[in-house]
Coordinates of C-alpha atoms in Angstrom, one line a residue:
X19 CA -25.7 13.0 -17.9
X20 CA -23.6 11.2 -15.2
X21 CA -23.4 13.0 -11.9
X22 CA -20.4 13.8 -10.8
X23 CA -20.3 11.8 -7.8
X24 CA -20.9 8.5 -10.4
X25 CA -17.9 9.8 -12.8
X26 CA -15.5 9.9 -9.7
X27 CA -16.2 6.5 -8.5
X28 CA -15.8 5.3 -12.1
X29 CA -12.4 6.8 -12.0
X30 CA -11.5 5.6 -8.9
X31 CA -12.3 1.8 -9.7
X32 CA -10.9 2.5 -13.2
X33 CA -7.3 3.2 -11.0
X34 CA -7.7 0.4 -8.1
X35 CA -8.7 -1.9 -10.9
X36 CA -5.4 -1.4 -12.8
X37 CA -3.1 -2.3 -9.6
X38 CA -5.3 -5.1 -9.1
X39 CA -3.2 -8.1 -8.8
X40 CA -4.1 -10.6 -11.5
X41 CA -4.4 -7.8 -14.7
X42 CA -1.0 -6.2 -13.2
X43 CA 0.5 -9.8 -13.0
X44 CA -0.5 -11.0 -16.2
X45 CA 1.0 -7.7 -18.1
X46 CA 4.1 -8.1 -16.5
X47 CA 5.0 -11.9 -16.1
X48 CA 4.8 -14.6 -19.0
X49 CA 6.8 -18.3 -19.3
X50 CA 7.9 -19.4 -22.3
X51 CA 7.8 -22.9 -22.8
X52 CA 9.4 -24.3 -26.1
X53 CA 12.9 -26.3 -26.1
X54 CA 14.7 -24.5 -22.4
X55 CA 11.7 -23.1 -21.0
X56 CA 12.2 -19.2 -19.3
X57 CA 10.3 -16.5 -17.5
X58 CA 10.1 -13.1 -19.0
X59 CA 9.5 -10.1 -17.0
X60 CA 8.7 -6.8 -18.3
X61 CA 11.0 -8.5 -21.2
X62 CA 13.6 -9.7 -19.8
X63 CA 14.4 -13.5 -19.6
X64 CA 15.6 -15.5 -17.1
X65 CA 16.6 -19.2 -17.9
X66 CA 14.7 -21.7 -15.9
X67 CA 17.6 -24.0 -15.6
X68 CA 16.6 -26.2 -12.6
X69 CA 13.8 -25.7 -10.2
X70 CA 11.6 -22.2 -9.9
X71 CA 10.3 -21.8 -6.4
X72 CA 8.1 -18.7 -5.4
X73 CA 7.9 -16.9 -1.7
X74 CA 5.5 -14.0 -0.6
X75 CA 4.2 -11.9 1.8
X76 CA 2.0 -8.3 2.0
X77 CA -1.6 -7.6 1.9
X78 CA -2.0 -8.1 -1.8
X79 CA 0.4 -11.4 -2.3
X80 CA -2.9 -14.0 -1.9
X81 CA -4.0 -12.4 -5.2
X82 CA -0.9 -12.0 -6.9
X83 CA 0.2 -15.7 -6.3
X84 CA -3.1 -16.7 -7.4
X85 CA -2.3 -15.4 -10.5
X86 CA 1.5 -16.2 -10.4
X87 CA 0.7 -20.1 -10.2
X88 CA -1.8 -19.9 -13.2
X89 CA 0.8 -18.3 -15.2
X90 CA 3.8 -21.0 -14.5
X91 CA 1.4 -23.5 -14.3
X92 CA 3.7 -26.8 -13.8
X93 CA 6.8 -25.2 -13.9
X94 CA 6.6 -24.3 -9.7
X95 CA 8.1 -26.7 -7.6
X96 CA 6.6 -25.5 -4.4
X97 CA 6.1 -22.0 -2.7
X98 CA 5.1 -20.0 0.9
X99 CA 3.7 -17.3 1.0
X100 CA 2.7 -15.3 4.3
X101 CA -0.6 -13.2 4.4
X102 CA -3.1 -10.8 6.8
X103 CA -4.9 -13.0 9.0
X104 CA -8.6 -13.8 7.6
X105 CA -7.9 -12.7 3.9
X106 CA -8.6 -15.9 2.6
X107 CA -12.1 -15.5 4.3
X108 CA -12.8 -11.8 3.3
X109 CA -12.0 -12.9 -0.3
X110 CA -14.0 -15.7 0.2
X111 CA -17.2 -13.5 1.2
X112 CA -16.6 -10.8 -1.2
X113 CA -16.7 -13.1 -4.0
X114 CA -13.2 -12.5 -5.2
X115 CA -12.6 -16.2 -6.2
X116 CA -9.6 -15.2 -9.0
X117 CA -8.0 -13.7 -5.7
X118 CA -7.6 -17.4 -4.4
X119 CA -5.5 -20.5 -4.7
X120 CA -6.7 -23.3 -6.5
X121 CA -7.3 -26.7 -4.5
X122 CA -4.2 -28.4 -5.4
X123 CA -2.3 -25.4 -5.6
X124 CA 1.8 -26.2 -4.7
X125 CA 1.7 -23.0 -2.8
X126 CA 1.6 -22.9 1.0
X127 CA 0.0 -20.3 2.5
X128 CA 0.1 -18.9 6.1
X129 CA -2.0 -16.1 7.9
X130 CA -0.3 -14.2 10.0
X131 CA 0.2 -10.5 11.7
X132 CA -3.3 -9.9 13.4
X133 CA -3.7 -6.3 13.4
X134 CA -0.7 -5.8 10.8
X135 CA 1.6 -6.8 13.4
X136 CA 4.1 -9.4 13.9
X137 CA 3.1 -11.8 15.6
X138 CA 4.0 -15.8 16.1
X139 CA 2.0 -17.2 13.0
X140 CA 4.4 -14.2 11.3
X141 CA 7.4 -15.8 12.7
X142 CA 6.7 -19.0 11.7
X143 CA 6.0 -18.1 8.3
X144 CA 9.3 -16.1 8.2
X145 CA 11.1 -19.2 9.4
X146 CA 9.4 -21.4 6.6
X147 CA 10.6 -19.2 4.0
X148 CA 14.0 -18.3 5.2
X149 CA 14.8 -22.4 5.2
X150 CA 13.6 -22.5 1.5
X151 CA 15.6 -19.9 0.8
X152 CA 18.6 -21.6 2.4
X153 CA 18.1 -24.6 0.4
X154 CA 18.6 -23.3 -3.0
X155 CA 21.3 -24.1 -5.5
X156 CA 23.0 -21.6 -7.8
X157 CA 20.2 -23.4 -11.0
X158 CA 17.1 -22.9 -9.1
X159 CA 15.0 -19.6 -9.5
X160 CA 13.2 -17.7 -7.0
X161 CA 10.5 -15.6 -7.5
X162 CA 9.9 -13.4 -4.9
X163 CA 5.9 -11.8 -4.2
X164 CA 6.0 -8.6 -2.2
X165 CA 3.4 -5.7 -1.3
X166 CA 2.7 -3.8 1.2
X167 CA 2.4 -4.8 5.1
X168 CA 4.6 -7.2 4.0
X169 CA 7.1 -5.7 7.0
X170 CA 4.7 -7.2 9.7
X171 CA 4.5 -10.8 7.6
X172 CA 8.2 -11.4 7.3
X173 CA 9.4 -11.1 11.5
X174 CA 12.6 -13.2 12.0
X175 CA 15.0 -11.2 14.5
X176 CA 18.4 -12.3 14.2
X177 CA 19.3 -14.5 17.0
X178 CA 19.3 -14.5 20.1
X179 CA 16.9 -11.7 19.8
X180 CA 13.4 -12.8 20.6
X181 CA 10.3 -11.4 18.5
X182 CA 8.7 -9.7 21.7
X183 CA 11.9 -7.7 22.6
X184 CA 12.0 -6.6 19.2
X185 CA 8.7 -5.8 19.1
X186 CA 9.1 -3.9 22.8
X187 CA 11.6 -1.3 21.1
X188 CA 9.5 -0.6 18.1
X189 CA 6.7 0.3 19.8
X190 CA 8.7 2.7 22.6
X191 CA 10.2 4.4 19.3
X192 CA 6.9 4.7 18.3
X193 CA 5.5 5.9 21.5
X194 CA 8.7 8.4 21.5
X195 CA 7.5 9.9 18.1
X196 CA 9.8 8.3 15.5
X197 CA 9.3 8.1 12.0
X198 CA 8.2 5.2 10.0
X199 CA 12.0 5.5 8.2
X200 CA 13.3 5.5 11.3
X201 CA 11.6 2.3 12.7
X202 CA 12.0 0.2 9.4
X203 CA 15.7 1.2 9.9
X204 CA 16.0 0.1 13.3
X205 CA 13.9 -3.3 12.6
X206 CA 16.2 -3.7 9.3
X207 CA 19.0 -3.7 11.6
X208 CA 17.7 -6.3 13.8
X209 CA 16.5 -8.9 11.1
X210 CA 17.5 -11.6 9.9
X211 CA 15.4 -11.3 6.2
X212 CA 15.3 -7.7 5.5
X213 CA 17.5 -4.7 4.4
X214 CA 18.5 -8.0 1.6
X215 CA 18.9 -10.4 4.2
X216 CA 16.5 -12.7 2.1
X217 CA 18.6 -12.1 -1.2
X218 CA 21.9 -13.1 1.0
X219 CA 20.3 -15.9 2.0
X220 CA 19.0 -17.2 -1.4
X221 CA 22.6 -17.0 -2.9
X222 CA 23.8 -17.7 -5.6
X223 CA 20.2 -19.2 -6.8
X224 CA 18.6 -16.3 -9.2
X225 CA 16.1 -14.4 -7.1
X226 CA 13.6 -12.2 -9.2
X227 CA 11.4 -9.7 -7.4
X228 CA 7.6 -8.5 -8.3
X229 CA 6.8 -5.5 -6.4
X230 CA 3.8 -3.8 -5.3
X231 CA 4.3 -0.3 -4.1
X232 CA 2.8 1.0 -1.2
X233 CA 5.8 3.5 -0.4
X234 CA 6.1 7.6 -1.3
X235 CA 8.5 7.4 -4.4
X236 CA 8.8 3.7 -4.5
X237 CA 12.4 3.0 -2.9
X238 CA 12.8 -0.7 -2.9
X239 CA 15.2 -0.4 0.4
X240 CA 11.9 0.6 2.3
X241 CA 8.6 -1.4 0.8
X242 CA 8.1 -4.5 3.4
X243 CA 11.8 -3.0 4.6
X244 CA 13.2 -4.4 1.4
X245 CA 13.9 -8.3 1.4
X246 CA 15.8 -8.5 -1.6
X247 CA 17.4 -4.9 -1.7
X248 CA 20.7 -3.9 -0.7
X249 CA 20.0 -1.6 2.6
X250 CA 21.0 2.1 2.1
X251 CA 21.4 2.0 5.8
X252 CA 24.5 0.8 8.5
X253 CA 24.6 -0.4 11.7
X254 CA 25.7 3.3 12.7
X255 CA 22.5 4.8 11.3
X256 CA 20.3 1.9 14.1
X257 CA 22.6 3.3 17.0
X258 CA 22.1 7.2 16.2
X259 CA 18.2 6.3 16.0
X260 CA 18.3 4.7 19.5
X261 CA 20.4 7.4 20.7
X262 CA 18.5 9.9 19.5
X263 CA 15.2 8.5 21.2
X264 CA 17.5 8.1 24.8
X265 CA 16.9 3.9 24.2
X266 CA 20.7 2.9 23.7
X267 CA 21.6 2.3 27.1
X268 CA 18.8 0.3 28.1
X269 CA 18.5 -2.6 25.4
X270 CA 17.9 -6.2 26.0
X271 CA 21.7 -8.4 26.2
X272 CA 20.7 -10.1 22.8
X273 CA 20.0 -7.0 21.0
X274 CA 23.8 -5.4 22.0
X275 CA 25.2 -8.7 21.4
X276 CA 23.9 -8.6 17.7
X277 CA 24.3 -4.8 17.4
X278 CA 28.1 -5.0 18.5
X279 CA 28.9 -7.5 16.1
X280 CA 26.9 -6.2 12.8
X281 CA 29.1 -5.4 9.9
X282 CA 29.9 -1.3 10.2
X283 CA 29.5 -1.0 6.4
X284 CA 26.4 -1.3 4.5
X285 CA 26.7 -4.5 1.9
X286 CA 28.4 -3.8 -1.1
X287 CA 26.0 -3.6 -4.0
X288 CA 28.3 -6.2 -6.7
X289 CA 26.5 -8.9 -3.9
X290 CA 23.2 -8.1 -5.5
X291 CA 24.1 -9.4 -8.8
X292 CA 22.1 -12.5 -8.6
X293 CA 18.6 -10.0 -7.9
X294 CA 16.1 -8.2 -10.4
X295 CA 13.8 -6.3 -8.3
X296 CA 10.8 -4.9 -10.9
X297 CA 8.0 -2.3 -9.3
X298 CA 4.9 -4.0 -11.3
X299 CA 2.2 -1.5 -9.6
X300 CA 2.6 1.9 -7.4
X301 CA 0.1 4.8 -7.1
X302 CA 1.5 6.6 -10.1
X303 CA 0.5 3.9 -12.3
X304 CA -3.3 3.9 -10.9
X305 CA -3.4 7.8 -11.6
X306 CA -2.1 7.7 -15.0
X307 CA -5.5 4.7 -15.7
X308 CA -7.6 7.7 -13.9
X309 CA -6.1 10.1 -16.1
X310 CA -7.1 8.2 -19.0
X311 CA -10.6 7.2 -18.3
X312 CA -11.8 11.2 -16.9
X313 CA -10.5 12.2 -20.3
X314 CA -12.6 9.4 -22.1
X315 CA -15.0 11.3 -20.0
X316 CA -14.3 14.6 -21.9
X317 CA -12.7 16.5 -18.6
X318 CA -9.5 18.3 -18.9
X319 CA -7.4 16.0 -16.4
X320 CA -4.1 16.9 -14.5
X321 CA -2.0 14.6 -12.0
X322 CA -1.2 16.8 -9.8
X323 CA 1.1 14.2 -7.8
X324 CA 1.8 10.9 -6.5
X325 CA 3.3 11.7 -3.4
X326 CA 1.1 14.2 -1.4
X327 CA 1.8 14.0 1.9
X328 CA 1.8 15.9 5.2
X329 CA -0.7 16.7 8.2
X330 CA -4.2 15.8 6.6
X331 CA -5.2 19.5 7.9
X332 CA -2.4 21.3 6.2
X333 CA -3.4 18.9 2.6
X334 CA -7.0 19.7 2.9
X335 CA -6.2 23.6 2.7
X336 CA -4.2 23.0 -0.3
X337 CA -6.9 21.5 -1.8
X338 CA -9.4 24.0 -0.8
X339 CA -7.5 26.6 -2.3
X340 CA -6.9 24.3 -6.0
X341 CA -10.5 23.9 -6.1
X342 CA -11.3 27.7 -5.8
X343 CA -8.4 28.6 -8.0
X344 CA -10.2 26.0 -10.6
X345 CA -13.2 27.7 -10.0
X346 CA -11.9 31.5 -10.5
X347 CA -10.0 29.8 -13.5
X348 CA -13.6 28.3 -15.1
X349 CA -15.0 31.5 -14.5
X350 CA -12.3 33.4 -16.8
X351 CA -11.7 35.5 -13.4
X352 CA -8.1 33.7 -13.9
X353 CA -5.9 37.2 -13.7
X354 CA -7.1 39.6 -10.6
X355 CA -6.1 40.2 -6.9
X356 CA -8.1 37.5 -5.3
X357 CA -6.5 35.0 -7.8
X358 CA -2.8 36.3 -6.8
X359 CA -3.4 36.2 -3.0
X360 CA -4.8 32.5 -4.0
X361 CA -1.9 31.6 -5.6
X362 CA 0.7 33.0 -3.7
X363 CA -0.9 31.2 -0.3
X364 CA -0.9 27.6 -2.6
X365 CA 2.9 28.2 -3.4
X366 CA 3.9 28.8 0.6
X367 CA 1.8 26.3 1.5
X368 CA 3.2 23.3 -1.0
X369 CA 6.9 25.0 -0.2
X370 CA 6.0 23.8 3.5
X371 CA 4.3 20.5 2.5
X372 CA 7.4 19.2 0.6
X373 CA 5.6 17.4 -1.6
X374 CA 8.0 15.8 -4.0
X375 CA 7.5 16.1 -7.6
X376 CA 4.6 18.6 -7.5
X377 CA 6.0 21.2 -10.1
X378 CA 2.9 23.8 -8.6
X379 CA 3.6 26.6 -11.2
X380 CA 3.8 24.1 -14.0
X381 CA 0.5 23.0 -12.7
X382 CA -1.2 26.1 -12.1
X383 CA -0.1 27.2 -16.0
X384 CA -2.2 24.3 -17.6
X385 CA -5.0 25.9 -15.3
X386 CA -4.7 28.8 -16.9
X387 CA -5.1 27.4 -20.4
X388 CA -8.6 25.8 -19.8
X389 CA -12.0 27.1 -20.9
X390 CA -15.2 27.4 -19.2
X391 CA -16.7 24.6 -20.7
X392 CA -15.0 21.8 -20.9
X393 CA -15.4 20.1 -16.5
X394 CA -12.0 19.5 -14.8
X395 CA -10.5 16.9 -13.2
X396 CA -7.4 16.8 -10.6
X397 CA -6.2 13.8 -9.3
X398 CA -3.3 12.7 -6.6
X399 CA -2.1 10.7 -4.5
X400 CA -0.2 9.4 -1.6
X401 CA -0.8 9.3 2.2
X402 CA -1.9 12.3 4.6
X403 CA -1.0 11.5 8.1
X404 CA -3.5 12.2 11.1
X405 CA -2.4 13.6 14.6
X406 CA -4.9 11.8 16.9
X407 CA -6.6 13.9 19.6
X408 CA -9.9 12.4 20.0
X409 CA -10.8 8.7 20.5
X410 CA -13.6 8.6 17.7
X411 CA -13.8 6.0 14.5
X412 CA -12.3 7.7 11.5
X413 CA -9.0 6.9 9.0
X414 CA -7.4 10.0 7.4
X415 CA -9.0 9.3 3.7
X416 CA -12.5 10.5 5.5
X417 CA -11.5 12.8 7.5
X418 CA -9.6 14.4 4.8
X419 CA -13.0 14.5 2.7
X420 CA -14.5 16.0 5.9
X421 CA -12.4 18.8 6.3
X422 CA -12.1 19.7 2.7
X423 CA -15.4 19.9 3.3
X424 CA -15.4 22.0 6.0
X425 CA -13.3 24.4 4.3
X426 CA -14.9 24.4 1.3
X427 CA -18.2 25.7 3.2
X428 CA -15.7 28.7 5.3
X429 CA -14.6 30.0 2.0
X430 CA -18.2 30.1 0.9
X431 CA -19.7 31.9 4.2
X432 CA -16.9 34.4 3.5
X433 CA -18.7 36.4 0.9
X434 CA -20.3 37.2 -1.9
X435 CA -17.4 37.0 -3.8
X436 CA -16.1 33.2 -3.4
X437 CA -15.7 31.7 -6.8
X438 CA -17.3 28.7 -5.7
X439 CA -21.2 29.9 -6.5
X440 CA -20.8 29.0 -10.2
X441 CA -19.7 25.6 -10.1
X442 CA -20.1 21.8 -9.1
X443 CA -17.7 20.8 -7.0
X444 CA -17.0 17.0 -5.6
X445 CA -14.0 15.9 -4.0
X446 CA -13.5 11.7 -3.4
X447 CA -10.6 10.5 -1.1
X448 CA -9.7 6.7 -0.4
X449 CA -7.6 3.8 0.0
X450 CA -7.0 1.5 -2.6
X451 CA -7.6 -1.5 -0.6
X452 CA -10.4 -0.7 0.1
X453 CA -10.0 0.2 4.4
X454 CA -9.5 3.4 5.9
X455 CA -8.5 3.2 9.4
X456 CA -10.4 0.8 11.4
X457 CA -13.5 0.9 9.4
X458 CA -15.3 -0.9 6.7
X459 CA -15.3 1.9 4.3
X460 CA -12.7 2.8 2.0
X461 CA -13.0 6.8 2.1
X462 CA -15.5 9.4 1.3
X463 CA -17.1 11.8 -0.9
X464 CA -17.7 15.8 0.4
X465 CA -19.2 18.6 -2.0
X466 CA -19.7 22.2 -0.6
X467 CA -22.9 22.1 0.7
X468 CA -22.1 19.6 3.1
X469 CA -21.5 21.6 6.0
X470 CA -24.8 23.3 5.7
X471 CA -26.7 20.6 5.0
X472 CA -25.3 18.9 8.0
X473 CA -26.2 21.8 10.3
X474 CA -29.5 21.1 9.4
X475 CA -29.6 17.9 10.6
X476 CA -27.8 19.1 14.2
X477 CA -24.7 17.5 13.0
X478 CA -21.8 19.8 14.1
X479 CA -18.6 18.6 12.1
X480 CA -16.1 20.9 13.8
X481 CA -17.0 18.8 16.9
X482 CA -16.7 15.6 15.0
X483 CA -13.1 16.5 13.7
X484 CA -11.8 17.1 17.2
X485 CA -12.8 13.6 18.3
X486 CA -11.3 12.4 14.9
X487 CA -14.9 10.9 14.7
X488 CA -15.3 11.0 10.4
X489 CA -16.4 7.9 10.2
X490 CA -19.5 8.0 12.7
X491 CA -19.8 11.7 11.0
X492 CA -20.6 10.3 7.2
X493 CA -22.4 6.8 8.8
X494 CA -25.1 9.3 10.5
X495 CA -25.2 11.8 8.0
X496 CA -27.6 11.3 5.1
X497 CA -27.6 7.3 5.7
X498 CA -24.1 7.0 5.2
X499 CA -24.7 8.0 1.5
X500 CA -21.2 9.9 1.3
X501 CA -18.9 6.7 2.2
X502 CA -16.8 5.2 -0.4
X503 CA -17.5 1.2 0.1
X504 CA -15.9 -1.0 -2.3
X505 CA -14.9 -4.2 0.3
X506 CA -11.3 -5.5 0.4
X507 CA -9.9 -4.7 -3.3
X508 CA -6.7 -7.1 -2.6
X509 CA -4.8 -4.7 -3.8
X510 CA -2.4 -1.5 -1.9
X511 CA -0.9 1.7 -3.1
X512 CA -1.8 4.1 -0.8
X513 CA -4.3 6.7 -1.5
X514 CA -6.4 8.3 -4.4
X515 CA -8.1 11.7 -4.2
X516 CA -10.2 12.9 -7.2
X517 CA -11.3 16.9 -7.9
X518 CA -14.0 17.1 -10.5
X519 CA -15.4 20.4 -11.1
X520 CA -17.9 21.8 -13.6
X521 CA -19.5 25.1 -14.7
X522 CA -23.2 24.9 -13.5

């Protein structure tokens, strides 16, 4: 029999590989060529009446414009696309050829955003593509490419705001402790090309957009800041943000030139009738292929959600306490006190966690219903964020695995009684492009016994997760046999944990 660790890194390429851009592409986009040639999408046609031109930019565009350009074949008149510097050459070395352009390919592409941040190769690239967008008529087509990191890849501040001051204020709000909605609104403000400035621009040519979600609940206002997306957000929203963080009163000339004379009303939508915007891949879509192959695999297999976020401390307790409620659940001790103090601690704690779309009594009902034989399987996603206190090498896929870990080996040092001693347990966390944090790796694996086992070895963990150190943690433990290392995947939609238990 397969070992568990096998069956979840099976699942786990199963999901990656079906957000992969080329098989994701294909199902989605076809051209039909007889008599007046047009492109369906998910369907539905649009009429190539003059010329179809293309434009991208995220981490997973090379791959999906790669395949783009092999679907329309002749058909594209030209296209841009802007992309992570070096992508072409870690494609290159990983051997992911179908991820590439062909020699004569009509499509430009530039590298840009060193360290996913705007930068002038970005600029340029934003420049290029804003003037092809300018150019179009109301017969031409563009099809727009976007994933995530595309933010970074699409800079162009509205003048006479230069990229550095912009990039000054983000990273003040930053340093102040604003949240990721609150910087993409202030940046959406200030652009040129997002919040649907690209959309505007293109008018009244038909602009049709692939998506590649790397965004909590997929809103298209908020992937790459949303290009070709009416902005739910005004000018009044940008100023309560900088007021709120004390920055109003000390901004650059250009920026309160441009902020005094944005419109005080978001768009109105009835200017978005020349856009289709179509999510073609998100995290839901890679759990549902996991789903599908750990039953093929004959576990019983629950989503458990697609948005699971919060502190990556608070989200390894919750899964702590799943995996011992699984365990108490396999072991028919289902009904009984330690179960109810278990379940009642799950419910506070997913209350506080505000995870949306987790239905935890639904959930914890289909636990009930499972026998002791048949192995289980519980698989979400999302992204966990990380509160940095140390200055070690980690990313927050393995030092989630670390600390579920961790508390995996408290509850079993508690007693006799922990629910735990009858089963196999292996938990799998990691990114679906394959890098967590600044490391090579993507995630990794933890089971229960690897606290213990890493005592033996003089490794204390505790001291490790203060210095968020994980990654130095599983690269000296056991020859770095517990990292999950796939190389670049081309591909991004957030994170993918996998619970697979079994009766022993």
């Amino acid at each position: 029999t397969m070992s568990l660790r096998e069956h979840a890194l099976s699942l786990f390429r199963g999901a990656v590989g079906t957000v992969r851009p080329a098989p994701m592409l294909k199902r989605a986009l076809k051209l039909q060529g007889d008599g007046c040639p047009q492109l369906l999408v998910k369907g539905q046609a649009f009429p190539l009446k003059r010329d179809l031109y293309l434009v991208g930019f995220g981490k997973a565009v090379l791959g999906m414009a790669a395949a783009a350009e092999e679907i329309l074949g002749d058909h594209l008149t030209r296209g841009i696309i802007n992309v992570p510097l070096g992508i072409r050459d870690s494609l290159q070395r990983a051997g992911m050829q179908e991820m590439l352009l062909k020699p004569h390919s009509k499509i430009q592409v530039i590298e840009g955003a060193r360290n996913n941040l705007p930068d002038e190769e970005a600029l340029k690239g934003a420049v290029a593509i804003r003037e092809l967008a300018e150019g179009l008529t109301a017969d031409d087509l563009l099809l727009v490419l976007i994933s995530g990191g595309g933010s970074a890849l699409l800079p162009a501040p509205i003048p006479p705001i230069l990229l550095k001051e912009k990039e000054k204020l983000t990273k003040m709000l930053a340093s102040r402790g604003a949240a990721i909605q609150e910087l993409n609104i202030v940046r959406k403000t200030l652009s040129m090309l997002k919040g649907g400035g690209l959309a505007q621009l293109a008018h009244p040519a038909r602009v049709v957009s692939l998506i590649l979600s790397d965004v909590i609940g997929d809103p298209l206002d908020i992937i790459a800041s949303g290009p070709t997306a009416p902005s739910s957000h005004s000018v009044q929203d940008c100023l309560q943000i900088l007021t709120k963080y004390n920055l109003l009163h000390n901004l650059p000339k250009s920026m309160e030139t441009v902020l005094s004379s944005c419109p005080t009303k978001p768009t109105a939508l009835e200017n978005y009738s020349h856009v289709s915007n179509f999510i073609l891949g998100s995290n839901r879509l890679a759990l549902e292929e996991a789903r599908r192959q750990a039953e093929g695999l004959g576990y019983a297999a629950l989503v458990l959600s697609a948005a699971v976020q919060g502190e990556v401390g608070r989200v390894a307790t919750l899964y702590c306490q799943l995996i011992q409620l699984v365990c108490l659940a396999l072991a028919s001790l289902g009904k009984g006190p330690q179960s109810d103090e278990l379940r009642g601690n799950l419910l506070q704690l997913a209350t506080e966690l505000q995870i949306p779309g987790l239905d935890l009594d639904e959930f914890l009902q289909a636990l009930r219903g499972l026998g002791p034989d048949r192995p289980v399987c519980i698989l979400a996603g999302g992204e966990t964020t990380v509160q940095l206190q140390g200055t070690g090498k980690g990313g927050r896929n393995q030092e989630l695995a670390l600390r579920v870990g961790l508390g995996l080996h408290k509850a079993q040092a508690t007693g006799a009684s922990s629910p735990q001693g009858r089963c196999e347990i292996l938990f799998l966390s990691g990114g679906t492009d394959g890098q967590d944090g600044p490391t090579e790796a993507a995630g990794a694996f933890c089971s229960p016994g690897l606290v213990a086992e890493a005592l033996q070895e003089g490794l204390d963990v505790e001291a490790f997760l203060r210095n968020n150190d994980s990654y130095t943690f599983f690269s000296q433990f056991q020859g770095g046999h517990h990292l999950l290392l796939t190389g670049l995947t081309g591909t991004n939609v957030m994170d993918i944990q996998a619970i697979l238990i079994r009766t022993m």
